[in-house]
Short mmCIF file of C-alpha atoms and ligand atoms in Angstrom, two decimals:
data_model
loop_
_atom_site.label_atom_id
_atom_site.label_comp_id
_atom_site.label_asym_id
_atom_site.label_seq_id
_atom_site.Cartn_x
_atom_site.Cartn_y
_atom_site.Cartn_z
CA MET A 1393 17.23 16.67 -18.29
CA VAL A 1394 14.19 16.22 -16.10
CA SER A 1395 11.16 15.09 -18.00
CA TYR A 1396 7.69 15.52 -16.61
CA GLN A 1397 4.86 13.26 -17.48
CA LEU A 1398 1.65 15.08 -18.23
CA MET A 1399 -0.92 14.23 -15.60
CA ILE A 1400 -4.51 13.82 -16.76
CA TYR A 1401 -7.32 14.57 -14.34
CA LYS A 1402 -10.28 14.91 -16.68
CA LYS A 1403 -11.19 12.86 -19.69
CA GLY A 1404 -14.25 12.14 -21.82
CA ILE A 1405 -14.58 8.64 -23.24
CA GLY A 1406 -17.14 6.67 -25.21
CA VAL A 1407 -18.19 3.33 -23.75
CA VAL A 1408 -20.12 0.61 -25.53
CA GLY A 1409 -21.45 -2.58 -24.06
CA GLY A 1410 -20.85 -5.73 -26.12
CA ARG A 1411 -23.53 -6.83 -28.58
CA GLY A 1412 -25.52 -9.87 -27.58
CA GLY A 1413 -24.77 -13.03 -29.58
CA ASP A 1414 -27.38 -14.08 -32.14
CA GLY A 1415 -29.66 -17.03 -31.54
CA CYS A 1416 -28.98 -20.14 -33.59
CA VAL A 1417 -31.22 -21.99 -36.08
CA SER A 1418 -30.50 -25.68 -35.97
CA PHE A 1419 -32.33 -29.03 -35.93
CA ARG A 1420 -31.45 -32.15 -34.13
CA ARG A 1421 -30.10 -34.60 -36.64
CA GLU A 1422 -29.43 -38.02 -35.28
CA LYS A 1423 -29.59 -41.47 -36.68
CA TYR A 1424 -32.90 -43.16 -35.85
CA VAL A 1425 -34.37 -39.91 -34.52
CA PRO A 1426 -36.65 -38.64 -37.22
CA PHE A 1427 -38.03 -35.13 -36.87
CA GLY A 1428 -35.50 -34.33 -34.14
CA GLY A 1429 -36.95 -30.88 -33.67
CA PRO A 1430 -35.34 -27.46 -33.35
CA ASP A 1431 -32.29 -27.29 -31.06
CA GLY A 1432 -30.70 -23.88 -31.78
CA GLY A 1433 -29.34 -22.30 -28.56
CA ASP A 1434 -29.60 -18.70 -27.40
CA GLY A 1435 -26.83 -16.19 -27.96
CA GLY A 1436 -24.69 -15.08 -25.00
CA GLU A 1437 -25.05 -11.63 -23.43
CA GLY A 1438 -22.63 -8.91 -24.44
CA GLY A 1439 -19.99 -7.90 -21.86
CA ASN A 1440 -20.47 -4.82 -19.67
CA VAL A 1441 -18.11 -1.88 -19.41
CA MET A 1442 -17.22 -1.36 -15.74
CA ILE A 1443 -15.28 1.49 -14.17
CA VAL A 1444 -13.33 0.36 -11.12
CA CYS A 1445 -11.40 2.24 -8.44
CA ASN A 1446 -7.73 1.29 -8.27
CA PRO A 1447 -5.93 3.06 -5.41
CA ASN A 1448 -2.51 2.49 -7.02
CA LEU A 1449 -3.27 5.00 -9.75
CA VAL A 1450 -2.95 8.76 -9.35
CA ASP A 1451 -4.38 10.03 -12.61
CA LEU A 1452 -6.03 8.95 -15.85
CA SER A 1453 -2.91 8.70 -18.00
CA SER A 1454 -3.09 4.89 -17.89
CA LEU A 1455 -6.07 5.16 -20.26
CA GLY A 1456 -3.71 6.51 -22.91
CA ARG A 1457 -5.16 8.27 -25.90
CA ARG A 1458 -7.92 5.76 -26.32
CA LYS A 1459 -11.33 7.37 -26.75
CA GLU A 1460 -13.61 4.36 -27.21
CA PHE A 1461 -13.92 1.46 -24.84
CA ALA A 1462 -16.01 -1.46 -26.03
CA ALA A 1463 -16.68 -4.71 -24.18
CA GLU A 1464 -16.59 -8.04 -25.95
CA ASN A 1465 -19.63 -9.18 -27.93
CA GLY A 1466 -21.58 -12.20 -26.77
CA HIS A 1467 -21.05 -15.41 -28.76
CA ARG A 1468 -23.60 -17.00 -31.07
CA GLY A 1469 -25.86 -19.72 -29.79
CA GLU A 1470 -24.99 -23.22 -30.94
CA ARG A 1471 -26.70 -26.46 -31.88
CA SER A 1472 -27.88 -28.86 -29.20
CA ARG A 1473 -29.41 -25.88 -27.35
CA ARG A 1474 -25.96 -24.71 -26.34
CA ARG A 1475 -25.98 -21.12 -25.18
CA GLY A 1476 -23.32 -18.86 -26.66
CA GLY A 1477 -20.61 -17.64 -24.27
CA ARG A 1478 -21.03 -14.34 -22.49
CA GLY A 1479 -18.84 -11.49 -23.79
CA GLN A 1480 -16.08 -10.50 -21.39
CA ASP A 1481 -16.54 -7.37 -19.33
CA LEU A 1482 -14.19 -4.51 -20.05
CA VAL A 1483 -12.74 -3.01 -16.89
CA ILE A 1484 -11.51 0.59 -16.87
CA SER A 1485 -9.29 1.31 -13.85
CA VAL A 1486 -9.32 4.81 -12.40
CA PRO A 1487 -7.70 6.35 -9.30
CA ALA A 1488 -9.45 6.76 -5.96
CA GLY A 1489 -11.41 9.99 -5.95
CA THR A 1490 -12.68 9.71 -9.53
CA MET A 1491 -16.12 11.12 -10.13
CA VAL A 1492 -18.02 9.52 -12.99
CA PHE A 1493 -20.61 11.43 -15.01
CA SER A 1494 -22.53 10.43 -18.08
CA GLY A 1495 -23.43 12.96 -20.75
CA ALA A 1496 -21.71 14.50 -23.74
CA THR A 1497 -21.35 18.04 -22.44
CA SER A 1498 -21.00 19.49 -18.99
CA ASP A 1499 -24.55 20.91 -18.95
CA GLN A 1500 -26.06 17.51 -19.71
CA GLU A 1501 -23.97 15.65 -17.18
CA THR A 1502 -25.63 13.24 -14.81
CA PHE A 1503 -23.69 12.05 -11.85
CA LEU A 1504 -23.15 8.29 -11.80
CA ALA A 1505 -20.67 7.56 -9.02
CA ASP A 1506 -17.87 8.77 -6.84
CA LEU A 1507 -15.29 6.00 -6.72
CA ILE A 1508 -13.48 6.26 -3.41
CA THR A 1509 -12.89 2.84 -1.89
CA PRO A 1510 -10.62 0.25 -3.53
CA ARG A 1511 -12.42 -2.00 -6.04
CA GLN A 1512 -15.59 0.12 -5.84
CA ARG A 1513 -17.17 -0.13 -9.29
CA VAL A 1514 -19.88 1.33 -11.44
CA LEU A 1515 -21.60 -0.05 -14.51
CA ALA A 1516 -20.86 2.35 -17.35
CA ALA A 1517 -22.52 0.49 -20.24
CA ARG A 1518 -24.58 -2.67 -20.12
CA GLY A 1519 -24.02 -5.39 -22.69
CA GLY A 1520 -26.84 -6.35 -25.08
CA ARG A 1521 -29.11 -9.34 -24.52
CA GLY A 1522 -28.42 -12.55 -26.33
CA GLY A 1523 -30.82 -13.48 -29.17
CA LEU A 1524 -33.12 -16.48 -28.83
CA GLY A 1525 -32.35 -19.72 -30.62
CA ASN A 1526 -35.00 -21.42 -32.76
CA ALA A 1527 -35.68 -23.97 -30.03
CA ARG A 1528 -37.52 -21.19 -28.23
CA PHE A 1529 -39.87 -20.54 -31.14
CA ALA A 1530 -41.29 -24.03 -31.43
CA THR A 1531 -45.06 -24.12 -30.97
CA ALA A 1532 -47.73 -26.75 -31.52
CA VAL A 1533 -48.46 -25.33 -34.95
CA ASN A 1534 -44.89 -24.54 -35.96
CA GLN A 1535 -42.73 -27.39 -34.81
CA ALA A 1536 -39.84 -26.60 -37.13
CA PRO A 1537 -39.28 -22.83 -36.80
CA GLN A 1538 -36.63 -21.44 -39.11
CA ILE A 1539 -36.28 -18.29 -37.10
CA ALA A 1540 -33.99 -17.08 -34.32
CA SER A 1541 -33.65 -13.57 -32.96
CA LYS A 1542 -30.62 -11.36 -33.25
CA GLY A 1543 -28.63 -10.25 -30.21
CA GLY A 1544 -29.47 -6.80 -28.85
CA SER A 1545 -26.95 -3.99 -29.17
CA GLY A 1546 -25.01 -2.91 -26.11
CA GLU A 1547 -25.66 0.36 -24.30
CA LYS A 1548 -23.68 3.29 -25.65
CA ARG A 1549 -22.73 6.24 -23.47
CA HIS A 1550 -20.42 9.16 -23.24
CA ILE A 1551 -18.67 9.22 -19.89
CA ILE A 1552 -16.75 11.99 -18.22
CA LEU A 1553 -14.15 10.99 -15.64
CA GLU A 1554 -12.84 13.60 -13.24
CA VAL A 1555 -10.24 12.89 -10.57
CA LYS A 1556 -10.43 14.93 -7.39
CA LEU A 1557 -7.88 13.52 -4.99
CA ILE A 1558 -9.17 12.93 -1.51
CA ALA A 1559 -7.11 14.75 1.06
CA ASP A 1560 -8.11 16.08 4.48
CA ILE A 1561 -5.74 19.02 4.19
CA CYS A 1562 -4.52 20.81 1.09
CA ILE A 1563 -1.47 23.08 1.18
CA VAL A 1564 -1.82 25.92 -1.31
CA GLY A 1565 0.46 28.87 -1.84
CA PRO A 1566 2.71 30.76 -4.19
CA PRO A 1567 5.66 28.94 -5.78
CA ASN A 1568 8.74 28.48 -3.59
CA SER A 1569 6.89 29.26 -0.36
CA GLY A 1570 8.02 26.02 1.26
CA LYS A 1571 5.00 23.78 0.64
CA SER A 1572 7.09 20.69 -0.11
CA THR A 1573 9.37 21.40 2.85
CA LEU A 1574 6.34 21.60 5.15
CA LEU A 1575 4.81 18.45 3.66
CA SER A 1576 8.04 16.53 4.21
CA ALA A 1577 8.25 17.85 7.79
CA ILE A 1578 4.77 16.72 8.78
CA SER A 1579 4.45 13.49 6.77
CA LYS A 1580 6.58 10.73 5.34
CA ALA A 1581 6.26 12.10 1.80
CA LYS A 1582 9.57 12.96 0.14
CA PRO A 1583 8.74 15.62 -2.42
CA GLU A 1584 11.48 17.35 -4.37
CA ILE A 1585 12.56 20.58 -2.68
CA ALA A 1586 14.50 23.21 -4.56
CA ASP A 1587 15.11 26.90 -4.63
CA TYR A 1588 13.27 27.63 -7.86
CA PRO A 1589 9.57 28.07 -8.62
CA PHE A 1590 7.38 25.18 -9.78
CA THR A 1591 9.58 22.41 -8.46
CA THR A 1592 6.37 20.58 -7.69
CA ARG A 1593 4.47 20.08 -10.92
CA GLN A 1594 1.84 17.63 -9.82
CA PRO A 1595 -0.10 17.06 -6.60
CA ILE A 1596 1.73 15.11 -3.92
CA LEU A 1597 0.05 13.26 -1.10
CA GLY A 1598 1.50 12.53 2.33
CA VAL A 1599 0.11 10.87 5.43
CA MET A 1600 0.26 12.82 8.67
CA PRO A 1601 -0.18 10.58 11.72
CA GLY A 1602 -2.82 11.50 14.29
CA ASP A 1603 -4.01 10.07 17.63
CA LYS A 1604 -7.23 8.50 16.40
CA ARG A 1605 -6.59 8.39 12.69
CA ASP A 1606 -4.13 9.47 10.02
CA PHE A 1607 -4.69 12.57 7.94
CA ILE A 1608 -3.98 12.84 4.25
CA VAL A 1609 -2.20 16.03 3.29
CA ALA A 1610 -1.83 17.19 -0.30
CA GLU A 1611 0.50 19.75 -1.78
CA ILE A 1612 -0.57 21.23 -5.08
CA PRO A 1613 1.68 23.18 -7.46
CA GLY A 1614 2.21 26.88 -6.72
CA LEU A 1615 -0.34 29.49 -7.75
CA VAL A 1616 0.74 32.81 -9.25
CA GLU A 1617 -1.27 35.90 -10.09
CA GLY A 1618 -3.13 35.18 -13.33
CA ALA A 1619 -3.19 31.39 -12.73
CA HIS A 1620 -6.90 31.46 -13.68
CA SER A 1621 -5.89 32.51 -17.19
CA GLY A 1622 -3.17 29.87 -17.44
CA LYS A 1623 -0.15 31.71 -15.96
CA GLY A 1624 2.42 29.49 -14.30
CA LEU A 1625 0.98 26.02 -14.14
CA GLY A 1626 -2.60 27.32 -14.18
CA ASN A 1627 -5.24 26.79 -11.52
CA ASP A 1628 -6.56 23.42 -12.59
CA PHE A 1629 -4.93 21.73 -9.62
CA LEU A 1630 -7.35 23.52 -7.33
CA ARG A 1631 -9.85 20.77 -8.14
CA HIS A 1632 -7.95 18.71 -5.55
CA ALA A 1633 -8.53 21.40 -2.94
CA GLU A 1634 -12.28 21.16 -3.46
CA ARG A 1635 -12.59 18.02 -1.39
CA ALA A 1636 -10.17 18.96 1.37
CA LYS A 1637 -11.69 19.83 4.72
CA LEU A 1638 -8.97 22.35 5.49
CA LEU A 1639 -6.82 24.59 3.34
CA ILE A 1640 -3.42 25.71 4.62
CA TYR A 1641 -2.41 28.89 2.84
CA LEU A 1642 1.38 28.81 3.01
CA LEU A 1643 3.01 32.17 2.31
CA ASP A 1644 6.70 32.81 1.71
CA GLY A 1645 7.91 34.81 4.74
CA SER A 1646 10.91 36.07 2.77
CA SER A 1647 8.72 37.65 0.08
CA PRO A 1648 8.76 41.48 0.12
CA SER A 1649 4.95 41.58 0.10
CA VAL A 1650 3.71 38.71 2.23
CA PHE A 1651 0.39 40.33 3.06
CA ASP A 1652 -0.35 41.14 -0.59
CA ASP A 1653 0.55 37.56 -1.48
CA LEU A 1654 -2.34 36.42 0.70
CA GLY A 1655 -4.70 38.72 -1.24
CA THR A 1656 -3.42 37.37 -4.57
CA LEU A 1657 -3.84 33.79 -3.42
CA ASP A 1658 -7.33 34.46 -2.16
CA LYS A 1659 -8.29 36.13 -5.43
CA GLU A 1660 -6.93 33.30 -7.60
CA ILE A 1661 -8.78 30.72 -5.53
CA ALA A 1662 -12.02 32.72 -5.70
CA LEU A 1663 -11.63 32.98 -9.49
CA TYR A 1664 -11.46 29.21 -9.64
CA LYS A 1665 -14.44 28.51 -7.40
CA ASP A 1666 -15.99 29.81 -4.22
CA LEU A 1667 -14.17 27.83 -1.54
CA SER A 1668 -14.78 30.42 1.17
CA HIS A 1669 -16.90 27.96 3.19
CA LYS A 1670 -13.81 25.83 3.81
CA ALA A 1671 -11.82 26.00 7.02
CA ARG A 1672 -8.55 27.84 6.54
CA ILE A 1673 -5.23 28.39 8.28
CA VAL A 1674 -2.65 30.91 7.15
CA ALA A 1675 0.99 29.97 7.71
CA VAL A 1676 3.97 32.22 7.05
CA SER A 1677 7.16 30.22 6.39
CA LYS A 1678 10.92 30.59 6.81
CA THR A 1679 10.92 32.33 10.20
CA ASP A 1680 14.40 30.93 10.84
CA LEU A 1681 15.82 33.48 8.37
CA PRO A 1682 17.01 36.68 10.13
CA GLU A 1683 15.34 39.01 7.62
CA VAL A 1684 12.01 37.24 8.12
CA ARG A 1685 12.45 37.38 11.86
CA ALA A 1686 13.08 41.14 11.61
CA SER A 1687 9.88 41.79 9.71
CA LEU A 1688 7.72 39.63 11.98
CA PRO A 1689 6.25 42.43 14.14
CA ALA A 1690 5.08 44.36 11.06
CA MET A 1691 3.60 41.20 9.53
CA GLN A 1692 1.82 40.30 12.75
CA GLN A 1693 0.18 43.69 12.77
CA CYS A 1694 -1.07 43.30 9.19
CA PHE A 1695 -2.30 39.73 9.64
CA ALA A 1696 -4.06 40.42 12.94
CA LYS A 1697 -7.20 41.53 11.08
CA VAL A 1698 -7.45 38.51 8.80
CA GLY A 1699 -9.67 36.53 11.14
CA VAL A 1700 -8.30 33.03 10.60
CA PRO A 1701 -5.68 31.18 12.68
CA ILE A 1702 -2.17 32.33 11.72
CA PHE A 1703 1.12 30.54 12.36
CA TYR A 1704 4.65 31.82 11.79
CA ILE A 1705 6.59 28.68 11.07
CA SER A 1706 9.90 27.29 9.96
CA ALA A 1707 9.74 23.81 8.48
CA VAL A 1708 13.55 23.81 8.60
CA SER A 1709 13.98 24.51 12.33
CA GLY A 1710 10.59 23.07 13.24
CA GLU A 1711 9.40 26.28 14.86
CA ALA A 1712 5.62 26.33 15.41
CA VAL A 1713 5.14 23.32 13.12
CA LEU A 1714 3.78 21.19 15.95
CA GLU A 1715 1.28 23.91 16.91
CA LEU A 1716 0.23 24.24 13.28
CA THR A 1717 -0.38 20.50 12.87
CA ARG A 1718 -2.26 20.32 16.16
CA LYS A 1719 -4.60 23.10 15.07
CA ALA A 1720 -4.95 21.55 11.61
CA ARG A 1721 -6.04 18.19 13.05
CA GLU A 1722 -8.50 19.91 15.34
CA MET A 1723 -10.02 21.90 12.48
CA VAL A 1724 -10.31 18.85 10.21
CA GLU A 1725 -12.11 16.95 12.99
CA GLN A 1726 -14.44 19.89 13.51
CA ALA A 1727 -15.16 20.16 9.76
CA SER A 1728 -15.84 16.41 9.61
CA ARG A 1729 -18.29 16.65 12.48
CA GLU A 1730 -20.08 19.55 10.80
CA GLU A 1731 -20.25 17.65 7.49
CA GLU A 1732 -21.68 14.62 9.25
CA MET A 1733 -24.31 16.71 11.01
CA LYS A 1734 -25.28 18.36 7.74
CA ALA A 1735 -25.59 14.99 6.02
CA GLN A 1736 -27.77 13.69 8.83
CA ALA A 1737 -30.01 16.76 8.71
CA GLN A 1738 -30.48 16.26 4.98
CA MET A 1739 -31.44 12.64 5.38
CA ALA A 1740 -35.19 12.33 4.87
CA VAL A 1741 -37.06 10.43 7.59
CA PHE A 1742 -40.19 8.61 6.48
CA ARG A 1743 -42.64 7.78 9.24
CA PRO A 1744 -45.64 5.57 8.68
CA LYS A 1745 -48.94 7.43 8.94
CA PRO A 1746 -52.05 5.76 10.35
CA ARG A 1747 -54.70 4.93 7.75
CA LYS A 1748 -57.90 6.93 7.99
N1 GTP B 1453 15.28 28.88 5.57
C1 GTP B 1453 14.20 28.22 5.19
N2 GTP B 1453 14.09 27.82 3.92
C2 GTP B 1453 12.99 27.15 3.55
C3 GTP B 1453 11.94 26.85 4.46
N3 GTP B 1453 10.97 26.18 3.79
C4 GTP B 1453 11.41 26.06 2.53
N4 GTP B 1453 12.62 26.62 2.37
C5 GTP B 1453 13.40 26.70 1.15
O1 GTP B 1453 12.65 27.34 0.15
C6 GTP B 1453 12.87 26.75 -1.12
C7 GTP B 1453 11.59 26.29 -1.71
O2 GTP B 1453 11.05 25.25 -0.92
P1 GTP B 1453 10.00 24.21 -1.45
O3 GTP B 1453 9.58 23.41 -0.27
O4 GTP B 1453 10.52 23.49 -2.64
O5 GTP B 1453 8.86 25.21 -1.87
P2 GTP B 1453 7.49 24.89 -2.65
O6 GTP B 1453 6.48 25.82 -2.14
O7 GTP B 1453 7.19 23.44 -2.56
O8 GTP B 1453 7.92 25.30 -4.11
P3 GTP B 1453 7.27 24.85 -5.50
O9 GTP B 1453 7.00 23.39 -5.43
O10 GTP B 1453 8.34 25.17 -6.48
O11 GTP B 1453 6.05 25.66 -5.68
C8 GTP B 1453 13.87 25.62 -0.88
O12 GTP B 1453 15.17 26.09 -1.17
C9 GTP B 1453 13.74 25.34 0.60
O13 GTP B 1453 14.92 24.82 1.17
C10 GTP B 1453 12.08 27.31 5.80
O14 GTP B 1453 11.23 27.13 6.67
N5 GTP B 1453 13.23 28.00 6.10
MG1 MG B 1454 6.91 22.04 -3.96
#
């Protein structure tokens, strides 16, 4: 029996910084040293809770069912003005592409960080300050203070983690349309390929080599009509398409209603989120099959009015796959350039003004 591990892409957790250690009340007691004076040390700071990007992870299941993450408390101050030890930081590892928000509900969310590069980190909850030892309270009028302050409590926050894999290209399409076969033809990924729907049950990434740089291609599980209301595997995986610069809509050429399948796919994606600003390519698969070949002229007529680049491909024979990948690279580069230009235009430029 094949067992599938449930992938987790969104999770709310509570994080608490460690409490600061209390300050210490103590007096120097030594032979031949009368009135040794106060020597209680300060408490150590509480540990911080850090969230760190670990590129070896693909989802949040490594966090288990744990809901609360607390860093270690700081240690108490000690005699002889010894400072208590600092509490250890608690490190939460998340996959590359994790967005971190703070806030209990989605309408109160504030964006904290987008963890993309390995070891990139964000402070989720700061540890409390250590309390002051009595040595700090000595004054000319009170040379033997009996007081020390308590350590401060650590910051407490509710954090929402959301993984959106970072791919340049995302292959979307109905189940069984040949997404995994295409992914394995254009990258080194080896996804499972089989003649039944929903073979792929979690996103798969592959690297497609390019002249100047490599491109990351993702396949997400198939989308059926009604995916927005949970049919099939649902439409939650579309979150990974949100970051892609190019979507390849891969349609099953052997389906009796290829053109309608495009409409269904479009509708399901629109019901998830408006992704219409993204660059798109439509590819019709399995052109090596005689029945698909026979219906090509009719399909071409229907698709002519769609207004996006269309390729009739066979990932098995390799037909038109090279042309498709060439166009895909070109469109990703173009989208990257446009994104860069937009980012530059949004960057505020402050120029010094002469004083009056
Ligand atoms: N003849 C032919 N068969 C293909 C082609 N591409 C895929 N297939 C077959 O179609 C079936 C489904 O292929 P997959 O690559 O697993 O399809 P998928 O879209 O990843 O399917 P799911 O992951 O289940 O959604 C397999 O039996 C493949 O061998 C093609 O270009 N030509
Ligand atoms: Mg697949």
